[in-house]
Amino acid sequence: MPSSRSASPTSRASDGASGAAAALRTERVAPAAAALALKVALAPLLVAQALATRRRALVLPEADGEREGSVGDDGAPTLRLLVAGDSSAAGVGVVRQEQAVVGHLAHALHGATGRRIEWALRARTGLTTRGVHDLLVGAAPFSADVAVVITGVNDVTHQLTTGRALRDRAALAGWLLGSGNVGHVVFAPLPPVHRFPLLPEPLRRVLGGDARRHDAALARWAATRSDVSHAAFALDLDAAGMASDGFHPGEPVYRACGEALAAHIARLRLR
């Protein structure tokens, strides 16, 4: 992985709804109207910080390796897994896909279910939720029992409203469940952007608040569906667990995410 620093997995005992709820209770999020007022008041500073951050940010590649594969014996019952998303789904921050979320997820899911996991990855750096939708429409088809969608940070950095981001997620889920031939859609939670080491204050706090509002809206919407779920788990990020750019996960975080997503999927009633 790009960073030479060692770290242990950073997820606390929060691989279920109770842990995520506890994390949300400890961190107050400003209402949307108050957040907008703060953005207007700080606009010149926020724009300057965003431009400076973009200039100094390291540009890391996506992880190398196969984007389709399997884990487990041929004779075991099969679970087909699709992972789709942005740079975090594509493994930016580590060298190989085995170290990225899809590698850890596939192996953890095989261990949790005993089933052979046939998986495919469809991801690209820089995509918003709408961009992930467009990518999947144009990609080679992969019918799946479950699709894991990892997206949202670029919705926040592109300053999409919470409502617009949620509509894009609903459209993506609708396509996956219909034309995409997926049985169930799991949305990974947005990461704690307010803890990204790369971002300066107050930009970090502003974008972090946006991310938490987006994630809360996503969780509320998913709770109304039987074919869509929001994987509720929290991550306690620090610089040691992140990639060298201070913005993307390092392997400890990818491992924690993969294991938490596997635990969530194992609890689902899949076809």
mmCIF file of C-alpha atoms in Angstrom:
data_model
loop_
_atom_site.group_PDB
_atom_site.id
_atom_site.type_symbol
_atom_site.label_atom_id
_atom_site.label_comp_id
_atom_site.label_asym_id
_atom_site.label_seq_id
_atom_site.Cartn_x
_atom_site.Cartn_y
_atom_site.Cartn_z
ATOM 1 C CA MET A 1 0.000 0.000 0.000
ATOM 2 C CA PRO A 2 1.200 3.557 -0.646
ATOM 3 C CA SER A 3 1.643 4.431 2.993
ATOM 4 C CA SER A 4 4.416 2.757 4.965
ATOM 5 C CA ARG A 5 2.681 3.401 8.268
ATOM 6 C CA SER A 6 1.236 0.454 10.131
ATOM 7 C CA ALA A 7 -2.172 0.502 11.716
ATOM 8 C CA SER A 8 -4.757 -1.763 13.236
ATOM 9 C CA PRO A 9 -8.349 -2.026 11.953
ATOM 10 C CA THR A 10 -10.213 1.111 12.926
ATOM 11 C CA SER A 11 -13.813 -0.013 13.289
ATOM 12 C CA ARG A 12 -15.162 0.047 16.801
ATOM 13 C CA ALA A 13 -17.725 -2.501 17.980
ATOM 14 C CA SER A 14 -20.178 -0.950 15.553
ATOM 15 C CA ASP A 15 -20.943 -3.442 12.823
ATOM 16 C CA GLY A 16 -24.679 -3.097 13.390
ATOM 17 C CA ALA A 17 -27.359 -0.468 13.674
ATOM 18 C CA SER A 18 -26.839 0.022 17.403
ATOM 19 C CA GLY A 19 -23.185 0.970 16.959
ATOM 20 C CA ALA A 20 -23.895 3.410 14.146
ATOM 21 C CA ALA A 21 -26.757 4.947 16.077
ATOM 22 C CA ALA A 22 -24.512 5.436 19.089
ATOM 23 C CA ALA A 23 -21.931 7.148 16.920
ATOM 24 C CA LEU A 24 -24.540 9.488 15.473
ATOM 25 C CA ARG A 25 -25.828 10.400 18.914
ATOM 26 C CA THR A 26 -22.415 11.596 20.015
ATOM 27 C CA GLU A 27 -21.885 13.937 17.069
ATOM 28 C CA ARG A 28 -24.383 16.721 16.515
ATOM 29 C CA VAL A 29 -25.146 17.630 12.923
ATOM 30 C CA ALA A 30 -26.380 21.106 12.071
ATOM 31 C CA PRO A 31 -29.778 21.329 10.333
ATOM 32 C CA ALA A 32 -29.620 21.909 6.580
ATOM 33 C CA ALA A 33 -30.732 25.538 6.844
ATOM 34 C CA ALA A 34 -28.055 26.362 9.423
ATOM 35 C CA ALA A 35 -25.453 24.544 7.345
ATOM 36 C CA LEU A 36 -26.376 26.558 4.262
ATOM 37 C CA ALA A 37 -26.108 29.809 6.209
ATOM 38 C CA LEU A 38 -22.650 28.785 7.422
ATOM 39 C CA LYS A 39 -21.538 27.952 3.873
ATOM 40 C CA VAL A 40 -22.683 31.351 2.622
ATOM 41 C CA ALA A 41 -20.891 33.132 5.450
ATOM 42 C CA LEU A 42 -17.671 31.177 4.903
ATOM 43 C CA ALA A 43 -17.881 30.894 1.114
ATOM 44 C CA PRO A 44 -14.649 32.759 0.229
ATOM 45 C CA LEU A 45 -12.619 30.752 2.757
ATOM 46 C CA LEU A 46 -14.211 27.425 1.811
ATOM 47 C CA VAL A 47 -13.569 27.961 -1.890
ATOM 48 C CA ALA A 48 -9.953 28.930 -1.229
ATOM 49 C CA GLN A 49 -9.443 25.881 0.983
ATOM 50 C CA ALA A 50 -11.042 23.557 -1.567
ATOM 51 C CA LEU A 51 -8.819 24.835 -4.376
ATOM 52 C CA ALA A 52 -5.676 24.627 -2.257
ATOM 53 C CA THR A 53 -6.573 21.101 -1.117
ATOM 54 C CA ARG A 54 -7.095 19.963 -4.704
ATOM 55 C CA ARG A 55 -3.697 21.374 -5.715
ATOM 56 C CA ARG A 56 -1.743 19.643 -2.963
ATOM 57 C CA ALA A 57 -3.623 16.336 -2.917
ATOM 58 C CA LEU A 58 -1.725 13.247 -4.018
ATOM 59 C CA VAL A 59 -3.238 11.447 -7.006
ATOM 60 C CA LEU A 60 -3.216 7.738 -6.221
ATOM 61 C CA PRO A 61 -4.076 5.011 -8.735
ATOM 62 C CA GLU A 62 -6.852 2.467 -8.505
ATOM 63 C CA ALA A 63 -5.812 -0.917 -7.155
ATOM 64 C CA ASP A 64 -4.445 -3.423 -9.666
ATOM 65 C CA GLY A 65 -5.869 -6.891 -10.097
ATOM 66 C CA GLU A 66 -8.800 -8.781 -11.516
ATOM 67 C CA ARG A 67 -12.254 -7.212 -11.331
ATOM 68 C CA GLU A 68 -14.143 -10.494 -11.478
ATOM 69 C CA GLY A 69 -13.418 -13.667 -9.573
ATOM 70 C CA SER A 70 -14.626 -16.239 -7.078
ATOM 71 C CA VAL A 71 -13.893 -17.464 -3.560
ATOM 72 C CA GLY A 72 -14.764 -20.977 -2.398
ATOM 73 C CA ASP A 73 -15.254 -24.472 -3.780
ATOM 74 C CA ASP A 74 -17.094 -25.140 -7.025
ATOM 75 C CA GLY A 75 -19.519 -27.548 -5.371
ATOM 76 C CA ALA A 76 -20.808 -25.126 -2.717
ATOM 77 C CA PRO A 77 -24.028 -23.099 -3.133
ATOM 78 C CA THR A 78 -23.194 -19.860 -4.944
ATOM 79 C CA LEU A 79 -23.847 -16.268 -3.949
ATOM 80 C CA ARG A 80 -23.258 -13.720 -6.705
ATOM 81 C CA LEU A 81 -21.935 -10.351 -5.516
ATOM 82 C CA LEU A 82 -21.633 -7.079 -7.419
ATOM 83 C CA VAL A 83 -19.624 -4.200 -5.954
ATOM 84 C CA ALA A 84 -20.099 -0.821 -7.646
ATOM 85 C CA GLY A 85 -18.940 2.650 -6.824
ATOM 86 C CA ASP A 86 -16.309 5.347 -6.830
ATOM 87 C CA SER A 87 -12.602 5.436 -5.951
ATOM 88 C CA SER A 88 -13.125 3.726 -2.599
ATOM 89 C CA ALA A 89 -14.832 0.822 -4.359
ATOM 90 C CA ALA A 90 -12.012 0.798 -6.942
ATOM 91 C CA GLY A 91 -9.392 0.398 -4.202
ATOM 92 C CA VAL A 92 -7.587 3.719 -4.408
ATOM 93 C CA GLY A 93 -5.104 3.731 -1.533
ATOM 94 C CA VAL A 94 -3.915 0.123 -1.793
ATOM 95 C CA VAL A 95 -1.903 -1.776 -4.388
ATOM 96 C CA ARG A 96 -4.039 -4.852 -5.126
ATOM 97 C CA GLN A 97 -7.758 -5.589 -5.184
ATOM 98 C CA GLU A 98 -7.126 -8.297 -2.595
ATOM 99 C CA GLN A 99 -6.279 -5.486 -0.167
ATOM 100 C CA ALA A 100 -9.288 -3.385 -1.183
ATOM 101 C CA VAL A 101 -12.866 -3.613 -0.007
ATOM 102 C CA VAL A 102 -13.975 -6.135 -2.659
ATOM 103 C CA GLY A 103 -11.218 -8.581 -1.711
ATOM 104 C CA HIS A 104 -11.902 -8.407 2.017
ATOM 105 C CA LEU A 105 -15.678 -8.487 1.457
ATOM 106 C CA ALA A 106 -15.622 -11.575 -0.775
ATOM 107 C CA HIS A 107 -13.435 -13.572 1.622
ATOM 108 C CA ALA A 108 -15.349 -12.471 4.729
ATOM 109 C CA LEU A 109 -18.682 -13.245 3.074
ATOM 110 C CA HIS A 110 -17.486 -16.716 2.114
ATOM 111 C CA GLY A 111 -16.392 -17.289 5.705
ATOM 112 C CA ALA A 112 -19.688 -16.011 7.122
ATOM 113 C CA THR A 113 -21.990 -17.972 4.805
ATOM 114 C CA GLY A 114 -19.980 -20.989 3.646
ATOM 115 C CA ARG A 115 -21.124 -20.216 0.125
ATOM 116 C CA ARG A 116 -19.002 -19.859 -2.987
ATOM 117 C CA ILE A 117 -18.801 -16.142 -3.782
ATOM 118 C CA GLU A 118 -18.749 -15.138 -7.439
ATOM 119 C CA TRP A 119 -18.006 -11.435 -7.549
ATOM 120 C CA ALA A 120 -17.609 -8.565 -9.983
ATOM 121 C CA LEU A 121 -16.347 -5.021 -9.469
ATOM 122 C CA ARG A 122 -17.621 -2.034 -11.453
ATOM 123 C CA ALA A 123 -16.005 1.143 -10.140
ATOM 124 C CA ARG A 124 -14.123 4.236 -11.248
ATOM 125 C CA THR A 125 -12.433 7.150 -9.521
ATOM 126 C CA GLY A 126 -14.331 10.428 -9.357
ATOM 127 C CA LEU A 127 -17.859 9.133 -9.903
ATOM 128 C CA THR A 128 -20.918 10.569 -8.237
ATOM 129 C CA THR A 129 -23.894 8.287 -7.612
ATOM 130 C CA ARG A 130 -25.283 9.335 -10.996
ATOM 131 C CA GLY A 131 -21.913 8.520 -12.549
ATOM 132 C CA VAL A 132 -21.964 5.039 -11.016
ATOM 133 C CA HIS A 133 -25.437 4.530 -12.504
ATOM 134 C CA ASP A 134 -24.176 5.535 -15.954
ATOM 135 C CA LEU A 135 -21.133 3.273 -15.592
ATOM 136 C CA LEU A 136 -23.287 0.257 -14.776
ATOM 137 C CA VAL A 137 -25.682 0.893 -17.652
ATOM 138 C CA GLY A 138 -22.747 0.870 -20.070
ATOM 139 C CA ALA A 139 -20.788 -1.994 -18.448
ATOM 140 C CA ALA A 140 -20.894 -5.710 -19.112
ATOM 141 C CA PRO A 141 -23.945 -7.148 -17.297
ATOM 142 C CA PHE A 142 -23.518 -9.155 -14.106
ATOM 143 C CA SER A 143 -26.642 -10.622 -12.523
ATOM 144 C CA ALA A 144 -26.228 -10.774 -8.756
ATOM 145 C CA ASP A 145 -27.991 -11.876 -5.612
ATOM 146 C CA VAL A 146 -26.749 -8.720 -3.909
ATOM 147 C CA ALA A 147 -25.115 -5.496 -5.050
ATOM 148 C CA VAL A 148 -23.046 -3.349 -2.711
ATOM 149 C CA VAL A 149 -22.937 0.329 -3.693
ATOM 150 C CA ILE A 150 -20.084 2.447 -2.334
ATOM 151 C CA THR A 151 -20.693 6.045 -3.302
ATOM 152 C CA GLY A 152 -21.494 9.446 -1.864
ATOM 153 C CA VAL A 153 -18.263 11.311 -1.133
ATOM 154 C CA ASN A 154 -18.221 12.813 -4.619
ATOM 155 C CA ASP A 155 -21.879 13.799 -4.220
ATOM 156 C CA VAL A 156 -20.733 15.782 -1.195
ATOM 157 C CA THR A 157 -17.657 17.339 -2.822
ATOM 158 C CA HIS A 158 -19.779 18.264 -5.870
ATOM 159 C CA GLN A 159 -22.194 19.906 -3.421
ATOM 160 C CA LEU A 160 -25.289 17.983 -4.460
ATOM 161 C CA THR A 161 -28.214 18.606 -2.154
ATOM 162 C CA THR A 162 -29.329 15.812 0.126
ATOM 163 C CA GLY A 163 -32.549 15.461 -1.867
ATOM 164 C CA ARG A 164 -30.762 15.257 -5.207
ATOM 165 C CA ALA A 165 -28.282 12.672 -3.898
ATOM 166 C CA LEU A 166 -31.120 10.563 -2.498
ATOM 167 C CA ARG A 167 -33.028 10.699 -5.792
ATOM 168 C CA ASP A 168 -29.898 9.526 -7.598
ATOM 169 C CA ARG A 169 -29.533 6.616 -5.165
ATOM 170 C CA ALA A 170 -33.181 5.667 -5.608
ATOM 171 C CA ALA A 171 -32.772 5.723 -9.396
ATOM 172 C CA LEU A 172 -29.629 3.592 -9.193
ATOM 173 C CA ALA A 173 -31.321 1.063 -6.899
ATOM 174 C CA GLY A 174 -34.341 0.934 -9.174
ATOM 175 C CA TRP A 175 -32.177 0.173 -12.184
ATOM 176 C CA LEU A 176 -30.179 -2.492 -10.349
ATOM 177 C CA LEU A 177 -33.324 -4.229 -9.095
ATOM 178 C CA GLY A 178 -34.872 -4.099 -12.564
ATOM 179 C CA SER A 179 -32.662 -4.006 -15.636
ATOM 180 C CA GLY A 180 -29.555 -4.856 -13.610
ATOM 181 C CA ASN A 181 -31.118 -8.131 -12.406
ATOM 182 C CA VAL A 182 -30.003 -7.755 -8.790
ATOM 183 C CA GLY A 183 -31.958 -9.290 -5.931
ATOM 184 C CA HIS A 184 -31.027 -6.846 -3.146
ATOM 185 C CA VAL A 185 -29.099 -3.561 -3.003
ATOM 186 C CA VAL A 186 -26.896 -2.662 -0.036
ATOM 187 C CA PHE A 187 -25.665 0.910 0.308
ATOM 188 C CA ALA A 188 -22.479 1.316 2.307
ATOM 189 C CA PRO A 189 -22.589 4.245 4.745
ATOM 190 C CA LEU A 190 -20.834 7.446 3.828
ATOM 191 C CA PRO A 191 -17.488 7.685 5.600
ATOM 192 C CA PRO A 192 -16.791 10.232 8.353
ATOM 193 C CA VAL A 193 -15.559 12.994 6.051
ATOM 194 C CA HIS A 194 -15.179 15.260 9.073
ATOM 195 C CA ARG A 195 -12.187 13.072 10.074
ATOM 196 C CA PHE A 196 -10.319 13.050 6.743
ATOM 197 C CA PRO A 197 -6.762 14.200 7.542
ATOM 198 C CA LEU A 198 -6.313 15.939 4.167
ATOM 199 C CA LEU A 199 -9.121 18.434 4.725
ATOM 200 C CA PRO A 200 -8.457 21.655 6.678
ATOM 201 C CA GLU A 201 -10.908 23.285 9.042
ATOM 202 C CA PRO A 202 -13.540 24.593 8.527
ATOM 203 C CA LEU A 203 -13.848 22.790 5.159
ATOM 204 C CA ARG A 204 -13.583 19.432 6.933
ATOM 205 C CA ARG A 205 -16.431 20.225 9.284
ATOM 206 C CA VAL A 206 -18.688 21.622 6.554
ATOM 207 C CA LEU A 207 -18.230 18.677 4.193
ATOM 208 C CA GLY A 208 -18.484 16.261 7.102
ATOM 209 C CA GLY A 209 -21.847 17.705 8.086
ATOM 210 C CA ASP A 210 -23.072 17.333 4.514
ATOM 211 C CA ALA A 211 -21.948 13.703 4.452
ATOM 212 C CA ARG A 212 -23.761 12.883 7.683
ATOM 213 C CA ARG A 213 -26.995 14.501 6.426
ATOM 214 C CA HIS A 214 -26.749 12.530 3.167
ATOM 215 C CA ASP A 215 -26.177 9.289 5.080
ATOM 216 C CA ALA A 216 -29.036 9.893 7.514
ATOM 217 C CA ALA A 217 -31.437 10.527 4.626
ATOM 218 C CA LEU A 218 -30.221 7.378 2.886
ATOM 219 C CA ALA A 219 -30.760 5.303 6.047
ATOM 220 C CA ARG A 220 -34.301 6.654 6.519
ATOM 221 C CA TRP A 221 -35.229 5.878 2.907
ATOM 222 C CA ALA A 222 -33.687 2.397 2.918
ATOM 223 C CA ALA A 223 -35.628 1.548 6.092
ATOM 224 C CA THR A 224 -38.851 1.840 4.065
ATOM 225 C CA ARG A 225 -37.713 -0.832 1.585
ATOM 226 C CA SER A 226 -37.445 -4.614 1.756
ATOM 227 C CA ASP A 227 -35.160 -4.857 -1.290
ATOM 228 C CA VAL A 228 -32.718 -2.098 -0.273
ATOM 229 C CA SER A 229 -30.725 -1.758 2.926
ATOM 230 C CA HIS A 230 -28.273 0.643 4.507
ATOM 231 C CA ALA A 231 -25.317 -1.078 6.143
ATOM 232 C CA ALA A 232 -25.031 0.743 9.455
ATOM 233 C CA PHE A 233 -21.530 0.683 10.819
ATOM 234 C CA ALA A 234 -19.160 3.380 12.011
ATOM 235 C CA LEU A 235 -15.452 3.874 11.409
ATOM 236 C CA ASP A 236 -13.100 5.705 13.754
ATOM 237 C CA LEU A 237 -10.579 7.044 11.247
ATOM 238 C CA ASP A 238 -7.101 8.315 11.974
ATOM 239 C CA ALA A 239 -4.146 9.168 9.770
ATOM 240 C CA ALA A 240 -2.490 5.787 10.365
ATOM 241 C CA GLY A 241 -5.456 3.895 8.933
ATOM 242 C CA MET A 242 -5.759 6.084 5.851
ATOM 243 C CA ALA A 243 -3.875 6.046 2.557
ATOM 244 C CA SER A 244 -0.930 8.388 2.042
ATOM 245 C CA ASP A 245 -3.197 11.035 0.476
ATOM 246 C CA GLY A 246 -5.144 11.517 3.717
ATOM 247 C CA PHE A 247 -8.423 11.135 1.820
ATOM 248 C CA HIS A 248 -8.799 7.478 0.815
ATOM 249 C CA PRO A 249 -8.849 4.366 3.008
ATOM 250 C CA GLY A 250 -5.766 2.324 3.719
ATOM 251 C CA GLU A 251 -5.942 -1.452 3.996
ATOM 252 C CA PRO A 252 -7.010 -1.474 7.689
ATOM 253 C CA VAL A 253 -10.075 0.582 6.804
ATOM 254 C CA TYR A 254 -10.863 -1.480 3.707
ATOM 255 C CA ARG A 255 -10.626 -4.634 5.816
ATOM 256 C CA ALA A 256 -12.958 -3.247 8.477
ATOM 257 C CA CYS A 257 -15.453 -2.121 5.821
ATOM 258 C CA GLY A 258 -15.357 -5.450 3.991
ATOM 259 C CA GLU A 259 -15.924 -7.420 7.175
ATOM 260 C CA ALA A 260 -18.773 -5.154 8.314
ATOM 261 C CA LEU A 261 -20.461 -5.356 4.902
ATOM 262 C CA ALA A 262 -20.109 -9.152 4.918
ATOM 263 C CA ALA A 263 -21.737 -9.347 8.350
ATOM 264 C CA HIS A 264 -24.612 -7.168 7.108
ATOM 265 C CA ILE A 265 -25.155 -9.287 3.977
ATOM 266 C CA ALA A 266 -24.999 -12.529 5.951
ATOM 267 C CA ARG A 267 -27.995 -11.332 7.982
ATOM 268 C CA LEU A 268 -30.120 -10.706 4.875
ATOM 269 C CA ARG A 269 -32.630 -13.172 3.517
ATOM 270 C CA LEU A 270 -31.353 -13.530 -0.010
ATOM 271 C CA ARG A 271 -32.854 -15.622 -2.760
#
